[in-house]
């Protein structure tokens, strides 16, 4: 079996990884996992703590994380109902690679910023003759 680039077996072997990275790789899921790593939270508490997330996006994110077994949702029969969210053991195990990625990003931020500036400068320099010709 070959993927679109002609590499044998790559597409089939990457599919499960891609599926999981789609869930845990988006910024909202990462933020929720990190936030819940500090303990159980209620919906509105998370919404206040995560700046810029809409109610709908938080709902979808929590639902996806719950579906994947990373978060539990506990409803308490009070008026109004109280709902708590917490990481499962599987969700807590995700804190390790997320923390490592965060440390890597912080440790390499200056190098990445410098690479971006150099790339953008080169792209601007290469585009300049095209602009002058028009």
XYZ file of N, CA, C and O in Angstrom:
536
model
N 0.842 -1.181 0.000
C 0.000 0.000 0.000
C 0.883 1.238 0.000
O 1.847 1.335 0.723
N 0.521 2.213 -0.811
C 1.278 3.450 -0.893
C 0.355 4.629 -0.625
O -0.793 4.631 -1.019
N 0.910 5.648 0.058
C 0.125 6.860 0.273
C 0.249 7.739 -0.959
O 0.852 7.349 -1.959
N -0.314 8.931 -0.914
C -0.306 9.826 -2.077
C 1.095 10.203 -2.520
O 1.336 10.442 -3.683
N 2.054 10.240 -1.580
C 3.426 10.584 -1.925
C 4.236 9.400 -2.404
O 5.407 9.527 -2.716
N 3.616 8.195 -2.446
C 4.300 7.020 -2.927
C 5.058 6.246 -1.863
O 5.790 5.324 -2.164
N 4.884 6.597 -0.604
C 5.585 5.919 0.481
C 4.778 4.708 0.941
O 3.608 4.827 1.289
N 5.413 3.542 0.940
C 4.730 2.306 1.302
C 4.322 2.296 2.767
O 5.135 2.528 3.646
N 3.052 2.037 3.033
C 2.552 1.812 4.375
C 2.448 3.028 5.283
O 1.977 2.900 6.398
N 2.882 4.179 4.860
C 2.879 5.344 5.741
C 1.459 5.783 6.072
O 1.140 6.036 7.226
N 0.600 5.847 5.097
C -0.759 6.333 5.326
C -1.499 5.471 6.336
O -2.114 5.981 7.264
N -1.439 4.166 6.189
C -2.161 3.271 7.091
C -1.590 3.331 8.499
O -2.334 3.321 9.480
N -0.291 3.424 8.627
C 0.308 3.441 9.959
C 0.113 4.789 10.660
O 0.122 4.849 11.885
N -0.089 5.850 9.921
C -0.265 7.179 10.518
C -1.714 7.475 10.890
O -1.972 8.368 11.698
N -2.652 6.751 10.317
C -4.066 7.040 10.542
C -4.446 7.063 12.028
O -5.091 8.014 12.475
N -4.065 6.051 12.826
C -4.436 6.105 14.248
C -3.791 7.279 14.980
O -4.418 7.898 15.839
N -2.571 7.600 14.635
C -1.870 8.716 15.275
C -2.541 10.024 14.892
O -2.783 10.884 15.741
N -2.861 10.170 13.625
C -3.512 11.386 13.141
C -4.851 11.595 13.835
O -5.195 12.707 14.241
N -5.603 10.521 13.996
C -6.901 10.592 14.664
C -6.759 11.121 16.086
O -7.499 12.005 16.513
N -5.797 10.604 16.820
C -5.592 11.036 18.206
C -5.033 12.453 18.255
O -5.464 13.274 19.061
N -4.085 12.763 17.377
C -3.518 14.112 17.369
C -4.559 15.165 17.006
O -4.477 16.301 17.467
N -5.530 14.780 16.208
C -6.615 15.711 15.881
C -7.352 16.114 17.150
O -7.705 17.275 17.338
N -7.565 15.162 18.044
C -8.265 15.451 19.295
C -7.390 16.227 20.265
O -7.759 17.256 20.779
N -6.203 15.714 20.546
C -5.392 16.303 21.611
C -4.470 17.403 21.113
O -3.829 18.066 21.918
N -4.428 17.619 19.810
C -3.514 18.603 19.256
C -4.091 19.981 19.081
O -3.364 20.925 18.790
N -5.389 20.130 19.253
C -5.939 21.476 19.095
C -5.756 22.268 20.381
O -5.663 21.713 21.468
N -5.686 23.579 20.247
C -5.323 24.411 21.397
C -6.330 24.332 22.535
O -5.952 24.369 23.692
N -7.623 24.184 22.225
C -8.607 24.146 23.296
C -8.483 22.870 24.111
O -8.586 22.909 25.341
N -8.277 21.738 23.453
C -8.121 20.477 24.185
C -6.897 20.524 25.083
O -6.950 20.093 26.239
N -5.805 21.049 24.565
C -4.588 21.162 25.368
C -4.845 22.046 26.584
O -4.465 21.705 27.709
N -5.514 23.171 26.387
C -5.797 24.078 27.502
C -6.693 23.427 28.547
O -6.471 23.573 29.746
N -7.709 22.693 28.108
C -8.613 22.026 29.039
C -7.863 20.958 29.830
O -8.008 20.860 31.049
N -7.035 20.164 29.153
C -6.278 19.114 29.838
C -5.335 19.734 30.868
O -5.257 19.271 32.014
N -4.640 20.792 30.497
C -3.735 21.458 31.436
C -4.522 22.009 32.626
O -4.135 21.849 33.783
N -5.642 22.652 32.352
C -6.467 23.223 33.405
C -6.980 22.146 34.360
O -6.905 22.288 35.585
N -7.472 21.044 33.806
C -7.983 19.958 34.638
C -6.852 19.191 35.329
O -7.103 18.470 36.290
N -5.636 19.376 34.852
C -4.485 18.779 35.526
C -4.298 19.351 36.919
O -3.676 18.725 37.784
N -4.861 20.527 37.159
C -4.797 21.163 38.479
C -5.973 20.773 39.365
O -6.102 21.294 40.465
N -6.867 19.915 38.866
C -7.993 19.454 39.670
C -9.322 19.635 38.970
O -9.421 20.254 37.915
N -10.350 19.086 39.571
C -11.717 19.126 39.056
C -12.198 20.567 38.905
O -11.912 21.415 39.740
N -12.912 20.808 37.811
C -13.444 22.149 37.542
C -14.887 22.035 37.068
O -15.297 21.036 36.494
N -15.620 23.112 37.281
C -16.964 23.233 36.732
C -16.880 23.959 35.392
O -15.903 24.646 35.096
N -17.935 23.813 34.585
C -17.952 24.360 33.228
C -17.668 25.858 33.217
O -16.755 26.318 32.512
N -18.441 26.633 33.960
C -18.277 28.091 33.928
C -16.932 28.534 34.489
O -16.378 29.544 34.054
N -16.412 27.785 35.432
C -15.081 28.083 35.969
C -14.032 27.929 34.861
O -13.169 28.785 34.688
N -14.144 26.842 34.097
C -13.200 26.645 32.984
C -13.367 27.737 31.938
O -12.386 28.248 31.412
N -14.600 28.076 31.656
C -14.856 29.103 30.635
C -14.231 30.438 31.032
O -13.674 31.149 30.198
N -14.301 30.767 32.319
C -13.675 32.010 32.800
C -12.154 31.928 32.723
O -11.489 32.903 32.384
N -11.613 30.767 33.055
C -10.153 30.610 33.110
C -9.506 30.498 31.729
O -8.340 30.833 31.567
N -10.267 30.014 30.753
C -9.745 29.879 29.387
C -10.255 31.066 28.588
O -11.389 31.069 28.119
N -9.438 32.069 28.427
C -9.856 33.262 27.706
C -10.101 32.976 26.242
O -9.347 32.263 25.601
N -11.201 33.518 25.727
C -11.458 33.448 24.296
C -12.222 32.228 23.817
O -12.530 32.129 22.636
N -12.541 31.297 24.692
C -13.285 30.114 24.249
C -14.786 30.387 24.390
O -15.240 30.937 25.397
N -15.541 30.023 23.377
C -16.987 30.200 23.434
C -17.609 29.041 24.207
O -16.996 27.984 24.389
N -18.832 29.255 24.644
C -19.543 28.197 25.363
C -19.677 26.964 24.483
O -19.457 25.834 24.932
N -20.015 27.160 23.234
C -20.173 26.030 22.303
C -18.857 25.282 22.106
O -18.832 24.051 22.106
N -17.757 26.013 21.929
C -16.469 25.358 21.703
C -16.025 24.581 22.933
O -15.493 23.478 22.818
N -16.260 25.143 24.124
C -15.909 24.421 25.344
C -16.754 23.161 25.471
O -16.245 22.093 25.818
N -18.038 23.262 25.156
C -18.919 22.095 25.194
C -18.420 21.011 24.240
O -18.312 19.839 24.610
N -18.105 21.395 23.008
C -17.622 20.424 22.017
C -16.288 19.816 22.428
O -16.064 18.617 22.259
N -15.416 20.638 22.974
C -14.102 20.152 23.403
C -14.250 19.152 24.535
O -13.655 18.063 24.499
N -15.043 19.497 25.540
C -15.248 18.589 26.669
C -15.914 17.291 26.219
O -15.537 16.204 26.665
N -16.874 17.393 25.329
C -17.557 16.203 24.825
C -16.576 15.286 24.087
O -16.603 14.070 24.264
N -15.707 15.868 23.278
C -14.716 15.068 22.558
C -13.717 14.416 23.498
O -13.358 13.241 23.332
N -13.265 15.161 24.489
C -12.322 14.613 25.462
C -12.977 13.516 26.298
O -12.339 12.516 26.636
N -14.250 13.690 26.599
C -14.987 12.657 27.339
C -15.153 11.413 26.472
O -14.945 10.280 26.936
N -15.489 11.605 25.225
C -15.662 10.476 24.297
C -14.380 9.667 24.158
O -14.406 8.447 24.072
N -13.243 10.362 24.160
C -11.954 9.687 24.018
C -11.441 9.117 25.332
O -10.345 8.565 25.383
N -12.202 9.274 26.409
C -11.818 8.691 27.687
C -10.802 9.492 28.467
O -10.182 8.981 29.397
N -10.637 10.761 28.124
C -9.645 11.604 28.789
C -10.244 12.419 29.928
O -9.526 12.839 30.833
N -11.552 12.651 29.872
C -12.242 13.486 30.858
C -13.502 12.763 31.325
O -14.164 12.081 30.535
N -13.811 12.918 32.606
C -15.088 12.417 33.126
C -15.984 13.607 33.442
O -15.510 14.691 33.788
N -17.260 13.376 33.310
C -18.287 14.379 33.590
C -19.186 13.802 34.665
O -19.786 12.747 34.474
N -19.268 14.486 35.798
C -20.092 14.017 36.910
C -21.190 15.031 37.174
O -20.909 16.209 37.418
N -22.453 14.570 37.110
C -23.608 15.432 37.345
C -24.116 15.164 38.759
O -24.366 14.019 39.134
N -24.270 16.227 39.538
C -24.795 16.130 40.890
C -26.247 16.591 40.878
O -26.560 17.648 40.306
N -27.150 15.823 41.505
C -28.586 16.142 41.467
C -28.959 17.282 42.422
O -29.612 17.082 43.437
N -28.518 18.458 42.089
C -28.855 19.650 42.863
C -29.666 20.579 41.980
O -29.824 20.343 40.783
N -30.186 21.644 42.563
C -30.918 22.639 41.777
C -30.178 23.953 41.898
O -30.070 24.498 42.993
N -29.624 24.479 40.816
C -29.502 23.845 39.498
C -28.483 22.709 39.556
O -27.671 22.642 40.470
N -28.510 21.825 38.550
C -27.573 20.703 38.563
C -26.126 21.191 38.548
O -25.799 22.174 37.891
N -25.290 20.523 39.305
C -23.864 20.839 39.325
C -23.145 19.780 38.504
O -23.386 18.583 38.688
N -22.281 20.228 37.591
C -21.534 19.310 36.739
C -20.051 19.590 36.928
O -19.592 20.722 36.765
N -19.313 18.549 37.291
C -17.861 18.650 37.457
C -17.159 17.874 36.357
O -17.651 16.824 35.922
N -16.030 18.389 35.954
C -15.191 17.721 34.961
C -13.834 17.433 35.591
O -13.300 18.268 36.329
N -13.303 16.258 35.291
C -12.000 15.869 35.829
C -11.286 14.993 34.806
O -11.925 14.369 33.944
N -9.972 14.953 34.897
C -9.198 14.063 34.044
C -9.320 12.629 34.546
O -9.359 12.385 35.746
N -9.359 11.706 33.620
C -9.272 10.291 33.942
C -7.792 9.949 34.103
O -6.916 10.805 33.876
N -7.491 8.707 34.456
C -6.090 8.284 34.507
C -5.438 8.454 33.134
O -4.298 8.904 33.032
N -6.188 8.121 32.090
C -5.675 8.289 30.726
C -5.411 9.764 30.437
O -4.376 10.122 29.862
N -6.316 10.633 30.848
C -6.136 12.073 30.663
C -4.934 12.601 31.424
O -4.177 13.427 30.915
N -4.743 12.117 32.665
C -3.574 12.542 33.444
C -2.280 12.080 32.783
O -1.280 12.789 32.829
N -2.309 10.916 32.141
C -1.092 10.447 31.461
C -0.740 11.342 30.275
O 0.413 11.414 29.864
N -1.724 12.056 29.730
C -1.486 12.982 28.616
C -0.752 14.236 29.079
O -0.103 14.912 28.275
N -0.822 14.546 30.367
C -0.117 15.720 30.895
C 1.394 15.608 30.686
O 2.067 16.622 30.489
N 1.930 14.406 30.699
C 3.375 14.213 30.545
C 3.852 14.683 29.169
O 4.722 15.553 29.082
N 3.295 14.169 28.058
C 3.760 14.677 26.752
C 3.390 16.127 26.491
O 4.147 16.853 25.849
N 2.237 16.580 27.012
C 1.865 17.988 26.821
C 2.864 18.883 27.545
O 3.290 19.909 27.008
N 3.248 18.504 28.752
C 4.237 19.288 29.505
C 5.580 19.294 28.787
O 6.249 20.326 28.725
N 5.972 18.147 28.244
C 7.240 18.065 27.510
C 7.201 18.958 26.269
O 8.168 19.668 25.970
N 6.094 18.937 25.551
C 5.955 19.789 24.367
C 5.980 21.259 24.754
O 6.619 22.081 24.086
N 5.308 21.601 25.855
C 5.317 22.985 26.340
C 6.720 23.438 26.707
O 7.138 24.548 26.356
N 7.463 22.574 27.388
C 8.846 22.906 27.755
C 9.704 23.072 26.507
O 10.526 23.994 26.424
N 9.500 22.190 25.525
C 10.255 22.297 24.271
C 9.934 23.625 23.586
O 10.832 24.331 23.123
N 8.642 23.969 23.507
C 8.226 25.218 22.848
C 8.825 26.433 23.546
O 9.335 27.344 22.882
N 8.795 26.449 24.881
C 9.382 27.573 25.620
C 10.893 27.635 25.415
O 11.455 28.719 25.231
N 11.535 26.489 25.409
C 12.980 26.449 25.256
C 13.472 26.818 23.866
O 14.627 27.225 23.704
N 12.615 26.677 22.868
C 13.015 26.943 21.477
C 12.289 28.124 20.854
O 12.395 28.360 19.652
N 11.568 28.867 21.663
C 10.771 29.977 21.139
C 11.624 31.009 20.404
O 11.277 31.457 19.316
N 12.774 31.388 20.981
C 13.632 32.391 20.327
C 14.150 31.888 18.988
O 14.175 32.633 17.999
N 14.550 30.624 18.930
C 15.058 30.049 17.673
C 13.953 29.993 16.617
O 14.198 30.282 15.435
N 12.751 29.635 17.028
C 11.632 29.579 16.087
C 11.276 30.979 15.600
O 11.053 31.194 14.399
N 11.244 31.957 16.514
C 10.967 33.345 16.110
C 12.014 33.847 15.115
O 11.678 34.496 14.119
N 13.290 33.531 15.372
C 14.366 33.948 14.463
C 14.216 33.279 13.100
O 14.393 33.926 12.056
N 13.872 31.992 13.089
C 13.679 31.280 11.818
C 12.512 31.874 11.036
O 12.597 32.036 9.808
N 11.436 32.218 11.730
C 10.286 32.823 11.064
C 10.639 34.182 10.455
O 10.244 34.486 9.326
N 11.374 34.998 11.211
C 11.788 36.299 10.694
C 12.666 36.153 9.460
O 12.497 36.873 8.469
N 13.605 35.212 9.516
C 14.493 34.983 8.368
C 13.699 34.491 7.158
O 13.915 34.947 6.031
N 12.778 33.568 7.383
C 11.959 33.037 6.298
C 11.111 34.144 5.677
O 11.047 34.277 4.452
N 10.450 34.934 6.536
C 9.599 36.015 6.033
C 10.405 37.058 5.270
O 9.957 37.575 4.240
N 11.616 37.366 5.756
C 12.472 38.337 5.063
C 12.862 37.804 3.686
O 12.853 38.547 2.696
N 13.182 36.509 3.621
C 13.553 35.910 2.337
C 12.352 35.883 1.398
O 12.475 36.193 0.216
N 11.183 35.556 1.926
C 9.978 35.526 1.105
C 9.647 36.924 0.590
O 9.273 37.092 -0.575
N 9.806 37.944 1.439
C 9.563 39.321 1.016
C 10.561 39.751 -0.046
O 10.202 40.415 -1.017
N 11.839 39.366 0.120
C 12.875 39.726 -0.851
C 12.606 39.060 -2.199
O 12.792 39.674 -3.249
N 12.166 37.819 -2.161
C 11.874 37.100 -3.405
C 10.619 37.621 -4.081
O 10.493 37.556 -5.291
N 9.687 38.153 -3.303
C 8.441 38.677 -3.864
C 8.621 40.100 -4.376
O 7.864 40.558 -5.221
N 9.631 40.809 -3.913
C 9.833 42.212 -4.293
C 9.988 42.399 -5.788
O 9.366 43.308 -6.348
N 10.763 41.569 -6.514
C 10.849 41.773 -7.973
C 9.498 41.621 -8.659
O 9.209 42.316 -9.615
N 8.654 40.740 -8.157
C 7.334 40.568 -8.744
C 6.484 41.824 -8.570
O 5.752 42.210 -9.449
N 6.614 42.443 -7.400
C 5.841 43.667 -7.141
C 6.327 44.811 -8.023
O 5.542 45.630 -8.469
N 7.635 44.882 -8.242
C 8.169 45.976 -9.054
C 7.769 45.830 -10.507
O 7.584 46.796 -11.219
N 7.612 44.599 -10.988
C 7.277 44.358 -12.379
C 5.829 44.724 -12.679
O 5.476 44.996 -13.811
N 4.965 44.727 -11.660
C 3.555 45.005 -11.929
C 3.227 46.440 -11.975
O 3.731 47.360 -11.694
